[in-house]
mmCIF file of C-alpha atoms in Angstrom:
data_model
loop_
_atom_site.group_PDB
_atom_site.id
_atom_site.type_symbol
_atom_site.label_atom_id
_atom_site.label_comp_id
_atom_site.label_asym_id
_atom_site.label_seq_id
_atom_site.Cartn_x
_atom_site.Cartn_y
_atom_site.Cartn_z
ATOM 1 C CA UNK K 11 -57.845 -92.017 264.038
ATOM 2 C CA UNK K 12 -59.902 -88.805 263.331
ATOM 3 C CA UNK K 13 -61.179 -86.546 266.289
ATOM 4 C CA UNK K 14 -63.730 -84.049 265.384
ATOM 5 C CA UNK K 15 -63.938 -83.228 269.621
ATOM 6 C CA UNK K 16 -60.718 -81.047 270.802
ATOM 7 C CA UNK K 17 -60.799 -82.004 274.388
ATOM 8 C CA UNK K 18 -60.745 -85.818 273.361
ATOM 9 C CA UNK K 19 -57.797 -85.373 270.747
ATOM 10 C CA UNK K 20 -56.108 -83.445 273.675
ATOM 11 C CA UNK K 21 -56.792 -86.519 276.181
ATOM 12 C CA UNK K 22 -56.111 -89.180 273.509
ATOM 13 C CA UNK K 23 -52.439 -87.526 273.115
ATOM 14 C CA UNK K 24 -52.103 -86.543 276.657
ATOM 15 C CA UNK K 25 -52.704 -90.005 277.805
ATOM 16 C CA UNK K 26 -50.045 -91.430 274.564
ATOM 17 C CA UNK K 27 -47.597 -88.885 275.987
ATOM 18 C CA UNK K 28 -47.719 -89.968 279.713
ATOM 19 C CA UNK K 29 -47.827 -93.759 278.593
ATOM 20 C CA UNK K 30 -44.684 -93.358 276.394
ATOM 21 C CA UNK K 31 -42.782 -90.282 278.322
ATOM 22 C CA UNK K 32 -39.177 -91.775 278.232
ATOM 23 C CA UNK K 33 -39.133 -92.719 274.086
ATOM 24 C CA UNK K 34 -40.716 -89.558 273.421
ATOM 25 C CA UNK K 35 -37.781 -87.950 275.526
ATOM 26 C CA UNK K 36 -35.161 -89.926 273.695
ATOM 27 C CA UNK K 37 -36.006 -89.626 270.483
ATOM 28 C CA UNK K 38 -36.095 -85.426 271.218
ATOM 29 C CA UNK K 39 -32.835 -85.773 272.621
ATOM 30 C CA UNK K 40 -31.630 -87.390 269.940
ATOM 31 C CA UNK K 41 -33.266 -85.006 267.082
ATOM 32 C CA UNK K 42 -31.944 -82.066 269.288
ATOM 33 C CA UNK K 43 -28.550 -83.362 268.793
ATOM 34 C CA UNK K 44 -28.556 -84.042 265.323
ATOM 35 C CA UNK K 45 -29.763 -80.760 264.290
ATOM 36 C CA UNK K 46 -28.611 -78.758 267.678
ATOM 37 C CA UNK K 47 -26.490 -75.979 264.945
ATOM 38 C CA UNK K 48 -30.056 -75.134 262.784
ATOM 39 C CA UNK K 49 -32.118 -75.437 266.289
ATOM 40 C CA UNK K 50 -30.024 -73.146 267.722
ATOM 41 C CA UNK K 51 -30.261 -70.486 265.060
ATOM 42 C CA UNK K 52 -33.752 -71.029 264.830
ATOM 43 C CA UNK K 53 -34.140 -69.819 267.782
ATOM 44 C CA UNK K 54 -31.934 -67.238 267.759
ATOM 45 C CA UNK K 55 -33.315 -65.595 264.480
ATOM 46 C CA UNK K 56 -36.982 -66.029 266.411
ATOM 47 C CA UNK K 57 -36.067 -64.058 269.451
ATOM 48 C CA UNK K 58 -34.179 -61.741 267.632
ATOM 49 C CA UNK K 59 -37.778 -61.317 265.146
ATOM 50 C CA UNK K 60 -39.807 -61.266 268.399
ATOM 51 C CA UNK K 61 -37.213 -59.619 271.278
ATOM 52 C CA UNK K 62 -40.804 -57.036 272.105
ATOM 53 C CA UNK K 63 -43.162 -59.978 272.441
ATOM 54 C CA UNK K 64 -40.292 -61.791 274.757
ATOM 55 C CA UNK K 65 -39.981 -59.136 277.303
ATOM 56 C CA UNK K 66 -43.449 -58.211 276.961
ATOM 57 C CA UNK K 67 -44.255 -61.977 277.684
ATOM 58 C CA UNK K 68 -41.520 -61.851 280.947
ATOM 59 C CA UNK K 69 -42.648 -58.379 282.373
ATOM 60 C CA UNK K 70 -46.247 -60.228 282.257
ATOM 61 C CA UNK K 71 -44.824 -63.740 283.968
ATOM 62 C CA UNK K 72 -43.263 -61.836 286.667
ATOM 63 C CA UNK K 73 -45.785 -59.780 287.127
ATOM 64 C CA UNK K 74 -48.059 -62.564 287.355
ATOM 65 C CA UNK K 75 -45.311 -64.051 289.853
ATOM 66 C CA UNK K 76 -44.578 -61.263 292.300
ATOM 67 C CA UNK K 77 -48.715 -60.700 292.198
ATOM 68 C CA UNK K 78 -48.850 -64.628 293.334
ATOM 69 C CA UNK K 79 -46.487 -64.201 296.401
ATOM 70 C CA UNK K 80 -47.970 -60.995 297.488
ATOM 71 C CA UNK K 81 -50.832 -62.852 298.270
ATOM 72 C CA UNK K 82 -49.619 -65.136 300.646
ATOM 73 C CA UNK K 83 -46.519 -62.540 301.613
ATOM 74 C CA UNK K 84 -47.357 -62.173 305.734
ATOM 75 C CA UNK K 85 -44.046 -59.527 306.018
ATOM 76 C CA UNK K 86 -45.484 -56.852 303.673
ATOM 77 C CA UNK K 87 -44.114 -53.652 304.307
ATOM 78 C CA UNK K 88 -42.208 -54.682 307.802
ATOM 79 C CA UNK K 89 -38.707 -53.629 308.061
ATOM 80 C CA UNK K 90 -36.119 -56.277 307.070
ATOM 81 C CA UNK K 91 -34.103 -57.091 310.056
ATOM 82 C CA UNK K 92 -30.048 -58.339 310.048
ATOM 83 C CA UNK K 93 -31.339 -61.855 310.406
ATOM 84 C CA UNK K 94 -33.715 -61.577 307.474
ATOM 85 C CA UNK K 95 -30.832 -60.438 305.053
ATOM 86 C CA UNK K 96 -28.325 -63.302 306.609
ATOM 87 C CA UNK K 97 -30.959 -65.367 305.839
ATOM 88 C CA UNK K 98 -30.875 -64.181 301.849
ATOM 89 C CA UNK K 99 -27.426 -64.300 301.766
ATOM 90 C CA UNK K 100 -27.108 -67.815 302.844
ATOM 91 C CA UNK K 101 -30.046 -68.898 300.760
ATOM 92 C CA UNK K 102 -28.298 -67.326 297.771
ATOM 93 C CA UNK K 103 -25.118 -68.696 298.444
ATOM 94 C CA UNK K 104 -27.414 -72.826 298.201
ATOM 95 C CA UNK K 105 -28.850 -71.782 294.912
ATOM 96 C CA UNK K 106 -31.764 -71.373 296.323
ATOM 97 C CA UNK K 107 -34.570 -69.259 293.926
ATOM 98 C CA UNK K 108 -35.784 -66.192 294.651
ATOM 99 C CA UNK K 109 -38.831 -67.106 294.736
ATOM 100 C CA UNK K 110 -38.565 -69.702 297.540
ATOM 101 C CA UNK K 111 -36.670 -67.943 299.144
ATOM 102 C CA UNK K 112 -40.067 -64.928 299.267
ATOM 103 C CA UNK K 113 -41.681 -68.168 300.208
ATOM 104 C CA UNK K 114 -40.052 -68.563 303.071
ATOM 105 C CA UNK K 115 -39.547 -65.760 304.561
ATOM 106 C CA UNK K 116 -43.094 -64.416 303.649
ATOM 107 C CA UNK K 117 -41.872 -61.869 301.097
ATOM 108 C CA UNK K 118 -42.454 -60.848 297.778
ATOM 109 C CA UNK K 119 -40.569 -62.068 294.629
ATOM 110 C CA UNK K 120 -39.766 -58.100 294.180
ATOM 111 C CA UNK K 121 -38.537 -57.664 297.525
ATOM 112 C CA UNK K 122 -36.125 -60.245 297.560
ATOM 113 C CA UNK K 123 -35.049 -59.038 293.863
ATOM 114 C CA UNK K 124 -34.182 -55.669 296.016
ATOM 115 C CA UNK K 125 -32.689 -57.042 298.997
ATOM 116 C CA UNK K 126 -30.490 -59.081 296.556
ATOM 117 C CA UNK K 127 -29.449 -56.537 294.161
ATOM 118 C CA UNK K 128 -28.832 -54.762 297.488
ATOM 119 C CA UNK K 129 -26.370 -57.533 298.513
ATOM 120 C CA UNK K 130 -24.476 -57.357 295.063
ATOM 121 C CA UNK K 131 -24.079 -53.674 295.488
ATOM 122 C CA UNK K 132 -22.462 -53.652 298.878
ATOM 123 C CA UNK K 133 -20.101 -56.547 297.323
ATOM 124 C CA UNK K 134 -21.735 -59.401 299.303
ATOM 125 C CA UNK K 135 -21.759 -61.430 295.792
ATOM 126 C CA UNK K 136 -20.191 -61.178 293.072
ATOM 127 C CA UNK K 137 -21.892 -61.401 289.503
ATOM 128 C CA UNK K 138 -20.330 -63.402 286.834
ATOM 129 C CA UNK K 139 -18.520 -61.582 283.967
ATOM 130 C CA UNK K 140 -20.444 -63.437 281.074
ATOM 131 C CA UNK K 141 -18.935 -63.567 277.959
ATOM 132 C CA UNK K 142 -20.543 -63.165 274.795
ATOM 133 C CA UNK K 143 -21.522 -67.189 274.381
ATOM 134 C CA UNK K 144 -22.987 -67.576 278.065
ATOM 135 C CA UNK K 145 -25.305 -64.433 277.421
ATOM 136 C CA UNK K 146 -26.480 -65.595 273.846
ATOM 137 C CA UNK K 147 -26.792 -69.313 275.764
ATOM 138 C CA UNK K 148 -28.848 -67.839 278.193
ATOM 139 C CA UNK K 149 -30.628 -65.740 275.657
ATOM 140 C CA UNK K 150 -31.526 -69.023 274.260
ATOM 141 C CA UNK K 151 -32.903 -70.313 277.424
ATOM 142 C CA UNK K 152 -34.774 -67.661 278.434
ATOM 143 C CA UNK K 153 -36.379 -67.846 274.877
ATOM 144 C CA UNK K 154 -37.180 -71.493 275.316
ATOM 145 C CA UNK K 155 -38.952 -71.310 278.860
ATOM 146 C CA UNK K 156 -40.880 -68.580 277.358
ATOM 147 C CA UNK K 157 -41.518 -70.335 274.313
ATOM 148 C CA UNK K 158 -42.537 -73.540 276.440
ATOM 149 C CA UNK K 159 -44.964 -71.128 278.573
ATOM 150 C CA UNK K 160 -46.882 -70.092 275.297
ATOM 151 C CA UNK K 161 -47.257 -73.545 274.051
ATOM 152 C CA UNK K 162 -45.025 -73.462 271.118
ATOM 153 C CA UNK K 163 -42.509 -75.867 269.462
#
């Protein structure tokens, strides 16, 4: 079926998506493993084409981010007190995000990037020595969110 209207090809597949979510899931998960070696440097010959335009495209998303929660940030410029930076700690230590944590506690994505980095200077954490797979794996990642965010394949 041809659809000279955008909006109703976009509905017409949006609607085919949502009505057959799990197949179309299966049958990526399935391609993905198949071809996971030529996906995977794919993507790594992309980002390494395009490494400006990705950290261009994550300054802007975090940007865009930290701009969202100082909106709604009610602690702006107040003084962080002991219990604030427990608070972060023990958040941190859950997995909890950073920015849910500036959610709750009224902060700004930035500031709790600072009180965290903070934390991992005065030894309070510990960051992972990543070897050179885990940082190309999370390379990849990174890649693929930010691919997913600018509506590619």
């Amino acid at each position: 079926m041809a659809y000279k209207d955008k909006e109703k090809k976009r509905e017409a597949t949006r609607e085919y998506y949502y009505q057959h979510k799990d197949e179309i899931s299966k049958r990526a998960a399935e391609y993905y493993q198949k071809n996971k070696e030529r996906l995977s440097e794919y993507s790594h010959k992309w980002y390494t084409e395009n490494k400006d335009r990705v950290i261009a495209n994550a300054t802007r998303n975090q940007k865009k981010a930290n701009d969202k929660t100082r909106e709604t940030a009610y602690n702006t410029h107040k003084r962080w007190s002991l219990d604030e930076i427990e608070m972060v700690r023990k958040l941190k230590d859950e997995g909890v995000t950073n920015r849910e944590i500036a959610e709750l506690l009224g902060r700004s994505i930035k500031s709790i990037n600072a009180a965290v980095n903070k934390l991992y200077k005065q030894g309070v954490f510990v960051k992972e020595q990543n070897s050179e797979a885990m940082e190309e794996l999370l390379d990849l990642i990174e890649l693929y969110y930010i691919n997913s965010n600018l509506g590619g394949n």
